[in-house]
Short mmCIF file of C-alpha atoms and ligand atoms in Angstrom, two decimals:
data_model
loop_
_atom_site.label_atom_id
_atom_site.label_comp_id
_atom_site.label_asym_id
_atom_site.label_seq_id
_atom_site.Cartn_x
_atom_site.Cartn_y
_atom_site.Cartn_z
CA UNK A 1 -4.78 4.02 -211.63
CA UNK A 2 -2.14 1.70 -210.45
CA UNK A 3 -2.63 -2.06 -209.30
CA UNK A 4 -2.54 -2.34 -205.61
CA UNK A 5 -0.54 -5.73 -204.29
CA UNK A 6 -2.24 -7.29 -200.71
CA UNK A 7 0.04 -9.78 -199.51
CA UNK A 8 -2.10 -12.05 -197.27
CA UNK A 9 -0.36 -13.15 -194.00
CA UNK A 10 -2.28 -15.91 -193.29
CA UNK A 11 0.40 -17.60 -195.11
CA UNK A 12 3.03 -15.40 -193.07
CA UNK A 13 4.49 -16.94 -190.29
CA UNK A 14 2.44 -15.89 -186.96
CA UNK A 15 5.13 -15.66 -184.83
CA UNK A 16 6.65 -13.52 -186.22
CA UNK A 17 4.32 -10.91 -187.96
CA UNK A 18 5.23 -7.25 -187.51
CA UNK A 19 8.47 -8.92 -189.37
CA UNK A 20 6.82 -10.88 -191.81
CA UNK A 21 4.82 -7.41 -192.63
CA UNK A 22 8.92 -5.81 -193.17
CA UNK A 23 9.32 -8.35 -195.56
CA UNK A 24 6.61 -6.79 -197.88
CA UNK A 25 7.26 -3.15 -198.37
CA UNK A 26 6.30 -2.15 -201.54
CA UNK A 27 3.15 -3.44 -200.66
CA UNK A 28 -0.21 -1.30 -200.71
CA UNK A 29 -2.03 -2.79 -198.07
CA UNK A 30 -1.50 -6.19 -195.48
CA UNK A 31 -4.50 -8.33 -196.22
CA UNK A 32 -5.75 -9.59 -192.46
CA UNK A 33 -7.74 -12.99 -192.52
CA UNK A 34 -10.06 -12.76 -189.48
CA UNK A 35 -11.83 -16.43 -189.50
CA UNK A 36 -14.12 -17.33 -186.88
CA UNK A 37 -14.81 -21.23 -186.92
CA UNK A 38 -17.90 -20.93 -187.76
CA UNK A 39 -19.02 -18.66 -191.07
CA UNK A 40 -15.95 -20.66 -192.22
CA UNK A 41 -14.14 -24.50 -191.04
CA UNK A 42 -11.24 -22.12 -189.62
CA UNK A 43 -9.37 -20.05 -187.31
CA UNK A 44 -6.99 -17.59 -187.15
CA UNK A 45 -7.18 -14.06 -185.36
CA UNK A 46 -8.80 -11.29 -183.77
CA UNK A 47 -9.35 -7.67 -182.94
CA UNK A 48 -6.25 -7.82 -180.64
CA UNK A 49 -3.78 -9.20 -182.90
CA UNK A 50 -5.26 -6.39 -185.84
CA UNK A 51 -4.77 -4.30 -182.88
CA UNK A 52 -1.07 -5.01 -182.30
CA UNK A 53 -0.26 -5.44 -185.68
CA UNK A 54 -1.62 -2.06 -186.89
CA UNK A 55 0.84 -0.17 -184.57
CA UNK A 56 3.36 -2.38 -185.45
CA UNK A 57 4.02 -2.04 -189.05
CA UNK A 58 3.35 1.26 -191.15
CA UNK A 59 1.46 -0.40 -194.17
CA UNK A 60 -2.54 -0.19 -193.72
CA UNK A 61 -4.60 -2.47 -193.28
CA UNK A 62 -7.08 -4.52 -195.29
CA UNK A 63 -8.93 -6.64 -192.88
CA UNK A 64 -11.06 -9.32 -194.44
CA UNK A 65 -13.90 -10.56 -192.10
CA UNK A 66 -14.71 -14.17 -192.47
CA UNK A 67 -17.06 -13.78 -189.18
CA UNK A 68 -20.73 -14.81 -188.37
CA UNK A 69 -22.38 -11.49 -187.64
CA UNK A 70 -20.52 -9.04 -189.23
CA UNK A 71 -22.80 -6.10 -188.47
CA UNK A 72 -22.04 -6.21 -184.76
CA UNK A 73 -17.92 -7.08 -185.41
CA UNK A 74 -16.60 -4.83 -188.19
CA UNK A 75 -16.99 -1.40 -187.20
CA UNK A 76 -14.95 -3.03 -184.20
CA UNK A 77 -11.85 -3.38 -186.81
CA UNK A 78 -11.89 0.28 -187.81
CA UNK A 79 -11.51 1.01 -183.88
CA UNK A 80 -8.51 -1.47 -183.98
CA UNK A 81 -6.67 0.64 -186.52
CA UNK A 82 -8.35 -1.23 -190.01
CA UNK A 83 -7.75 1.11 -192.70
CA UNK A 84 -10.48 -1.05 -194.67
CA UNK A 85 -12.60 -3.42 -193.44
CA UNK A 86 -14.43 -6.06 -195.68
CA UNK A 87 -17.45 -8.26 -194.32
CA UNK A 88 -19.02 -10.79 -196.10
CA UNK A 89 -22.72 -10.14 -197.74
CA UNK A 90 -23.62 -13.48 -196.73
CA UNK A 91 -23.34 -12.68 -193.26
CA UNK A 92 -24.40 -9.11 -193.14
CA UNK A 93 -27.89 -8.67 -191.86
CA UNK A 94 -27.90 -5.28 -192.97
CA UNK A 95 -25.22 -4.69 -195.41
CA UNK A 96 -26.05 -0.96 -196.32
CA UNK A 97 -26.02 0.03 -192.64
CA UNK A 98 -22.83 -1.52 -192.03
CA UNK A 99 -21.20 -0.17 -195.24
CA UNK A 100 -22.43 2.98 -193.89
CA UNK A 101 -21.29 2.50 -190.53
CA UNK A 102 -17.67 1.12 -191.73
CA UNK A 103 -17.07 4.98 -193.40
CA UNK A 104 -18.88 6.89 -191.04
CA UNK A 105 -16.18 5.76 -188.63
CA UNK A 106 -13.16 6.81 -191.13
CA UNK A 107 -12.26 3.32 -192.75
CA UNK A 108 -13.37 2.07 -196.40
CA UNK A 109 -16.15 -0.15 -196.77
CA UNK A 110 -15.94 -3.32 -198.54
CA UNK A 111 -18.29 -6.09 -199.29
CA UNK A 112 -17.27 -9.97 -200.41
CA UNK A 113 -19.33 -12.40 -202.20
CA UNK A 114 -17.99 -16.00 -202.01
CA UNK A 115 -17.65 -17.88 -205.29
CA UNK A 116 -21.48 -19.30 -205.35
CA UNK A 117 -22.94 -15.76 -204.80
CA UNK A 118 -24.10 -12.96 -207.64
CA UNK A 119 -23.24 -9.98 -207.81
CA UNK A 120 -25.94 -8.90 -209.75
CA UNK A 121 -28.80 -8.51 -206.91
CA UNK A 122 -26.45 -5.83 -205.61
CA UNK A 123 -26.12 -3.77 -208.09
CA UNK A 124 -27.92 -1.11 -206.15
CA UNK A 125 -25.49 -1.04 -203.10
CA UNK A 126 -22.12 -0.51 -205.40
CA UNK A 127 -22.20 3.40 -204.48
CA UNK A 128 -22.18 2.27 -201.11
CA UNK A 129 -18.27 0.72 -201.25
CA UNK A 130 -15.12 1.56 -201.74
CA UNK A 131 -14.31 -2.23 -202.88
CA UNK A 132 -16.18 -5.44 -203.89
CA UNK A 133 -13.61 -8.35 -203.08
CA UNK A 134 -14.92 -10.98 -205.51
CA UNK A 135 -13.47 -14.69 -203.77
CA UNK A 136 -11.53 -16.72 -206.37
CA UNK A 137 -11.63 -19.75 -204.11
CA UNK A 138 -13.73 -21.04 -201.26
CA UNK A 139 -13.03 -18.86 -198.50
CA UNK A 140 -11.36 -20.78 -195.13
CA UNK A 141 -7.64 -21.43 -196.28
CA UNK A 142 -5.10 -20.02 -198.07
CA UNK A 143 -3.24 -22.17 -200.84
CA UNK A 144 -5.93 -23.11 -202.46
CA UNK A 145 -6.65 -23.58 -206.37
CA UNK A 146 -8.14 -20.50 -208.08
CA UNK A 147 -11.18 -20.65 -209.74
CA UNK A 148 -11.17 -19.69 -212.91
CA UNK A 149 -15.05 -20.03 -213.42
CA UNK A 150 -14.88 -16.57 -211.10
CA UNK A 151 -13.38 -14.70 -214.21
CA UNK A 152 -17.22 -13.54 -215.64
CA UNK A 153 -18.11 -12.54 -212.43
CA UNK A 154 -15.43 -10.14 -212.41
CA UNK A 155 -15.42 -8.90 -215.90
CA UNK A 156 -19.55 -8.40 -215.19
CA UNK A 157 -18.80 -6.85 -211.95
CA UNK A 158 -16.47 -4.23 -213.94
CA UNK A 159 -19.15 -3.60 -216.16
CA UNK A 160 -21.21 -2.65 -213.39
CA UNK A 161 -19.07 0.11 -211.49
CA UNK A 162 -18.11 1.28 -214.90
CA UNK A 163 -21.81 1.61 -215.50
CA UNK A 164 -22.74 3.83 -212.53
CA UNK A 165 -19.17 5.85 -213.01
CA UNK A 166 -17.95 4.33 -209.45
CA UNK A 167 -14.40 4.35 -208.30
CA UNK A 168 -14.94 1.06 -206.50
CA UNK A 169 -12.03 -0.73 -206.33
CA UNK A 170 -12.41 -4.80 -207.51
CA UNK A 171 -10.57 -6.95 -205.73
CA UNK A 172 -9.96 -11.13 -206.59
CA UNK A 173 -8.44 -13.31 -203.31
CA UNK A 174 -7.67 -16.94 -203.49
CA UNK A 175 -5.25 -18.67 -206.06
CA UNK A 176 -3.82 -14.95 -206.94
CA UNK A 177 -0.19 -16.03 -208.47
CA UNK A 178 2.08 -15.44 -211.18
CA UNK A 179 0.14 -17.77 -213.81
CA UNK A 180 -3.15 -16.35 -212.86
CA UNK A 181 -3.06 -12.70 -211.08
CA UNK A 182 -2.91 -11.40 -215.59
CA UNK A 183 -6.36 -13.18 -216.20
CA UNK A 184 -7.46 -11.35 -213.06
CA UNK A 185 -6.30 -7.79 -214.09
CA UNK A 186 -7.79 -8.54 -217.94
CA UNK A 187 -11.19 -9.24 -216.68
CA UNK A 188 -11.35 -6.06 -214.46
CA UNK A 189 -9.89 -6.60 -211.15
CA UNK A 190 -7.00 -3.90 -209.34
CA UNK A 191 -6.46 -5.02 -205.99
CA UNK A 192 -4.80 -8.60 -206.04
CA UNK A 193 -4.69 -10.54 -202.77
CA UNK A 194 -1.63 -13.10 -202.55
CA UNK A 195 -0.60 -15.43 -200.01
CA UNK A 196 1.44 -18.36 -200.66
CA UNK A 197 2.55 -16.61 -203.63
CA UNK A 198 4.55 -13.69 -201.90
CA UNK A 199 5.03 -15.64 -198.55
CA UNK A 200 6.23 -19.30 -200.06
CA UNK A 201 8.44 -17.00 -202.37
CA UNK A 202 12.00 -16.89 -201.52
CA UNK A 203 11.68 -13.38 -201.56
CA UNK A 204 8.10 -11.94 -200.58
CA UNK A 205 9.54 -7.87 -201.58
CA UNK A 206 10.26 -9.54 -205.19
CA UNK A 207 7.03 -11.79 -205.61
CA UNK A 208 5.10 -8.01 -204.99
CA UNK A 209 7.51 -6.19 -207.44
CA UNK A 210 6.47 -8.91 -210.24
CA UNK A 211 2.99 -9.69 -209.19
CA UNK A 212 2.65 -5.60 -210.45
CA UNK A 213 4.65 -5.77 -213.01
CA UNK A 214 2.56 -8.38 -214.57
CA UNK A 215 -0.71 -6.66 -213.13
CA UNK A 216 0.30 -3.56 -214.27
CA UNK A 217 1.52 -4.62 -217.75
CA UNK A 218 -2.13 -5.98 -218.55
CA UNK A 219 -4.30 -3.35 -216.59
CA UNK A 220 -2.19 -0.80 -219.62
CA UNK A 221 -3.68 -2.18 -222.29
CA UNK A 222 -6.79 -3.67 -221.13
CA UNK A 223 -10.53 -1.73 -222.16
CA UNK A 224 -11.66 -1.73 -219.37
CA UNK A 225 -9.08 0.33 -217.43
CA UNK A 226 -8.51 3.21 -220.05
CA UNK A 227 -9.13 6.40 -218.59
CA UNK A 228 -8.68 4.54 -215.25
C1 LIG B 1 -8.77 -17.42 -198.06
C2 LIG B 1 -8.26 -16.05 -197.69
C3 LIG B 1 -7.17 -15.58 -198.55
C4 LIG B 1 -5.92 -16.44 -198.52
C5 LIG B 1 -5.34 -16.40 -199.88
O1 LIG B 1 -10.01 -17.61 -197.47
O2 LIG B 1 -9.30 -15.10 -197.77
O3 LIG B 1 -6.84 -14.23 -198.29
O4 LIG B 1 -4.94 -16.01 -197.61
O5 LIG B 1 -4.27 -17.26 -199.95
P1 LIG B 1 -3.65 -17.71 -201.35
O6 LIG B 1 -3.20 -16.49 -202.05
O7 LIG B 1 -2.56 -18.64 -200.96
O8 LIG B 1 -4.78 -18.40 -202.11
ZN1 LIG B 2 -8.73 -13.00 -197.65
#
């Protein structure tokens, strides 16, 4: 399998988003930052603005909740054109219900732990998902430092799908550049979400081209993707 490339736009320019999504193709997916204020110090958009954007640009959408109450919001997203829609277990009161709910209504489910939580106790729900979005930074802003003490979650998380014999994809958000997106794709991860590094690039099209080429470059001789 190949890497997949999420530029985030929360580091696009808001004004002018169904352009700022042009200025990726050769992306997989647009990464959507929905923040509410209060499961995280920040704000940024809603179910109209997925809404509008969705029939705007032709390149799906990966819609990362960052919301208080998840299990009454996200199947909301799929209705608003999500093509994936990823809550946070920390805020799920019922994360197997919504997981269930998220596909039941045609979108892929996905689950996020934030740096400080295991993925361990939820081993159990991995058939469940499509993708577990492990969170290389505190989630709430984009430009941050990535965390580099995230890199045994994700090799452990790896282990784990590869375990059960799960397609699930693994993705890693937050610090995602050039010097670290290759110790991302050696530990296990395939989805990479990038903000400042495709939008403060003076070309976003050619930050994506060589984010994958590096990705992709590791991921082809790395263990734990053979046969992948
Ligand atoms: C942070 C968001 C990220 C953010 C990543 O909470 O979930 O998607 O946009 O931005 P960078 O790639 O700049 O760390
Ligand atoms: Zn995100």
């Amino acid at each position: 399998m190949r890497s997949q490339i999420n530029p985030s736009i929360l580091s696009a320019d808001f004004a002018r988003l169904a352009e700022q999504a042009e200025a990726v193709t050769g992306a997989d997916w647009l990464h959507v930052d929905v923040m509410d204020n209060h499961f995280v110090p920040n704000l940024t958009l809603g179910l109209p603005v997925v809404e509008a954007l969705g029939k705007a640009t032709g390149t799906p959408l990966d819609c990362h909740l960052m919301i208080e109450d998840p299990d009454r919001w996200a199947p909301q997203y799929v209705e608003a054109g999500a093509e994936s829609v990823t809550f946070h277990v920390e805020a799920a009161a019922a994360p197997v219900r919504l997981a269930r709910e998220i596909r039941a209504k045609g979108a892929r489910a996905s689950m996020a732990l934030k740096p400080a939580t295991p993925i361990e106790p939820y081993e159990d729900l991995l058939p469940e998902l499509d993708m577990l979005l492990v969170m290389t930074v505190e989630p709430g802003f984009g430009g941050q430092a990535f965390l580099d003490i995230m890199l045994p979650k994700i090799r452990r998380t790896r282990e784990l799908i590869a375990k059960h014999g799960l397609e699930v994809w693994l993705q890693v958000d937050g610090g995602v550049s050039a010097s670290t997106i290759e110790q991302c794709a050696e530990a296990g991860a395939d989805v990479f979400v990038a903000g400042s590094a495709v939008y403060g690039a003076q070309d976003p099209a050619e930050a994506v081209r060589q984010l994958r080429a590096q990705a992709e470059t590791v991921m082809s001789a790395a263990a734990w993707a053979c046969g992948h």
